[in-house]
Amino acid sequence: MHEICHIEFDVTDIARSRSFFEGLFGWQFKEFMDTMVVFGTGDKHIGGLQQVETVSPGSSPSIWFDVESVDALLAKAQSLGGTILKQKAEVPTVGWSAVLADPDGNPIGIVEFAK
């Protein structure tokens, strides 16, 4: 719990980026949504490539942490001076996610996997 579970790169061309990372690291890719592919090695999930219009320097890659409860962690983050950047949302076939920021504004993705 509370370990990195997903690293996500914003990309403007999924096919080009997929080819780059396949060649660079040998990652294997699977389709996830129309605008995302996920990658890993063997059975190990590492992250995803998310299609965007433009990549904003400093916003990518994003790091996601496995949490027991999105709701509880969002409340805890706020009590410690953090803010909510993206409210809890369902991720089909995965569970729930949200994005919070630490007191300096650094984004932190959290994922509550369906049980």
Coordinates of C-alpha atoms in Angstrom, one line a residue:
M1 CA 0.0 0.0 0.0
H2 CA 1.1 3.6 -0.8
E3 CA 3.6 2.3 -3.4
I4 CA 3.9 3.7 -6.9
C5 CA 1.5 1.7 -9.1
H6 CA 1.4 3.6 -12.4
I7 CA 3.5 6.2 -14.2
E8 CA 1.7 8.0 -17.0
F9 CA 3.2 9.9 -19.9
D10 CA 1.2 12.6 -21.8
V11 CA 1.9 12.1 -25.5
T12 CA 0.7 13.8 -28.7
D13 CA 1.1 10.7 -30.9
I14 CA 0.5 7.3 -29.2
A15 CA 1.9 5.2 -32.1
R16 CA 5.1 7.2 -32.2
S17 CA 5.6 7.2 -28.5
R18 CA 4.8 3.5 -28.3
S19 CA 7.4 2.7 -30.9
F20 CA 9.9 4.8 -29.1
F21 CA 9.4 3.1 -25.7
E22 CA 9.2 -0.4 -27.2
G23 CA 12.6 0.2 -28.9
L24 CA 14.1 1.9 -25.9
F25 CA 13.0 -0.3 -23.0
G26 CA 11.3 -3.3 -24.7
W27 CA 8.0 -2.5 -23.0
Q28 CA 4.9 -4.5 -24.1
F29 CA 1.7 -2.5 -24.7
K30 CA -2.0 -3.2 -24.4
E31 CA -4.9 -1.1 -25.5
F32 CA -6.8 0.4 -22.5
M33 CA -9.0 3.2 -23.8
D34 CA -9.3 5.1 -27.1
T35 CA -6.9 7.7 -25.7
M36 CA -4.6 5.4 -23.7
V37 CA -2.4 2.3 -23.9
V38 CA -0.8 0.7 -20.9
F39 CA 2.7 -0.9 -20.8
G40 CA 4.8 -3.2 -18.7
T41 CA 7.2 -6.1 -18.8
G42 CA 5.9 -9.6 -18.7
D43 CA 3.0 -9.5 -16.2
K44 CA 4.3 -6.4 -14.4
H45 CA 2.3 -3.2 -15.0
I46 CA 4.4 -0.1 -15.2
G47 CA 2.2 2.7 -16.6
G48 CA 0.5 4.2 -19.6
L49 CA 0.7 6.6 -22.5
Q50 CA -2.2 9.2 -22.5
Q51 CA -3.1 11.0 -25.7
V52 CA -3.3 14.8 -25.2
E53 CA -3.5 17.8 -27.6
T54 CA -0.2 19.3 -26.2
V55 CA 2.2 18.2 -23.6
S56 CA 2.8 20.8 -20.9
P57 CA 6.4 20.6 -19.6
G58 CA 6.5 19.8 -15.9
S59 CA 3.1 18.0 -16.0
S60 CA 4.3 14.7 -17.4
P61 CA 5.0 12.1 -16.4
S62 CA 2.5 11.8 -13.6
I63 CA 3.0 9.3 -10.7
W64 CA 0.2 7.3 -9.2
F65 CA 0.1 5.6 -5.8
D66 CA -1.9 2.6 -4.7
V67 CA -4.2 3.6 -1.7
E68 CA -6.7 1.8 0.4
S69 CA -9.3 4.5 0.1
V70 CA -9.4 7.5 -2.2
D71 CA -11.9 9.3 0.0
A72 CA -9.9 8.8 3.2
L73 CA -6.6 9.9 1.6
L74 CA -8.2 13.0 0.0
A75 CA -9.6 14.1 3.4
K76 CA -6.2 13.4 5.1
A77 CA -4.3 15.4 2.4
Q78 CA -6.6 18.4 2.9
S79 CA -6.1 18.2 6.7
L80 CA -2.4 18.3 6.1
G81 CA -2.5 21.4 3.9
G82 CA -3.0 19.7 0.5
T83 CA -5.6 20.5 -2.1
I84 CA -7.7 18.4 -4.5
L85 CA -6.9 18.9 -8.1
K86 CA -9.2 16.2 -9.6
Q87 CA -12.1 14.8 -7.6
K88 CA -12.6 11.0 -7.2
A89 CA -13.7 9.4 -10.5
E90 CA -14.3 5.9 -11.6
V91 CA -11.7 4.2 -13.8
P92 CA -13.5 1.4 -15.7
T93 CA -12.2 -2.1 -14.9
V94 CA -9.7 -0.6 -12.4
G95 CA -11.4 1.2 -9.5
W96 CA -11.3 4.8 -8.5
S97 CA -8.7 7.6 -8.9
A98 CA -8.2 11.2 -7.9
V99 CA -5.4 13.8 -8.0
L100 CA -4.3 15.9 -5.0
A101 CA -1.5 18.4 -4.6
D102 CA 1.0 18.7 -1.7
P103 CA 1.3 22.2 -0.1
D104 CA 3.8 23.2 -2.9
G105 CA 1.3 22.3 -5.6
N106 CA 3.1 19.0 -6.7
P107 CA 0.4 16.7 -8.2
I108 CA 0.0 13.3 -6.7
G109 CA -2.2 10.7 -8.4
I110 CA -4.0 8.1 -6.2
V111 CA -5.7 4.9 -7.2
E112 CA -8.1 2.7 -5.2
F113 CA -8.2 -0.7 -7.0
A114 CA -11.5 -2.5 -7.1
K115 CA -11.6 -5.4 -4.8

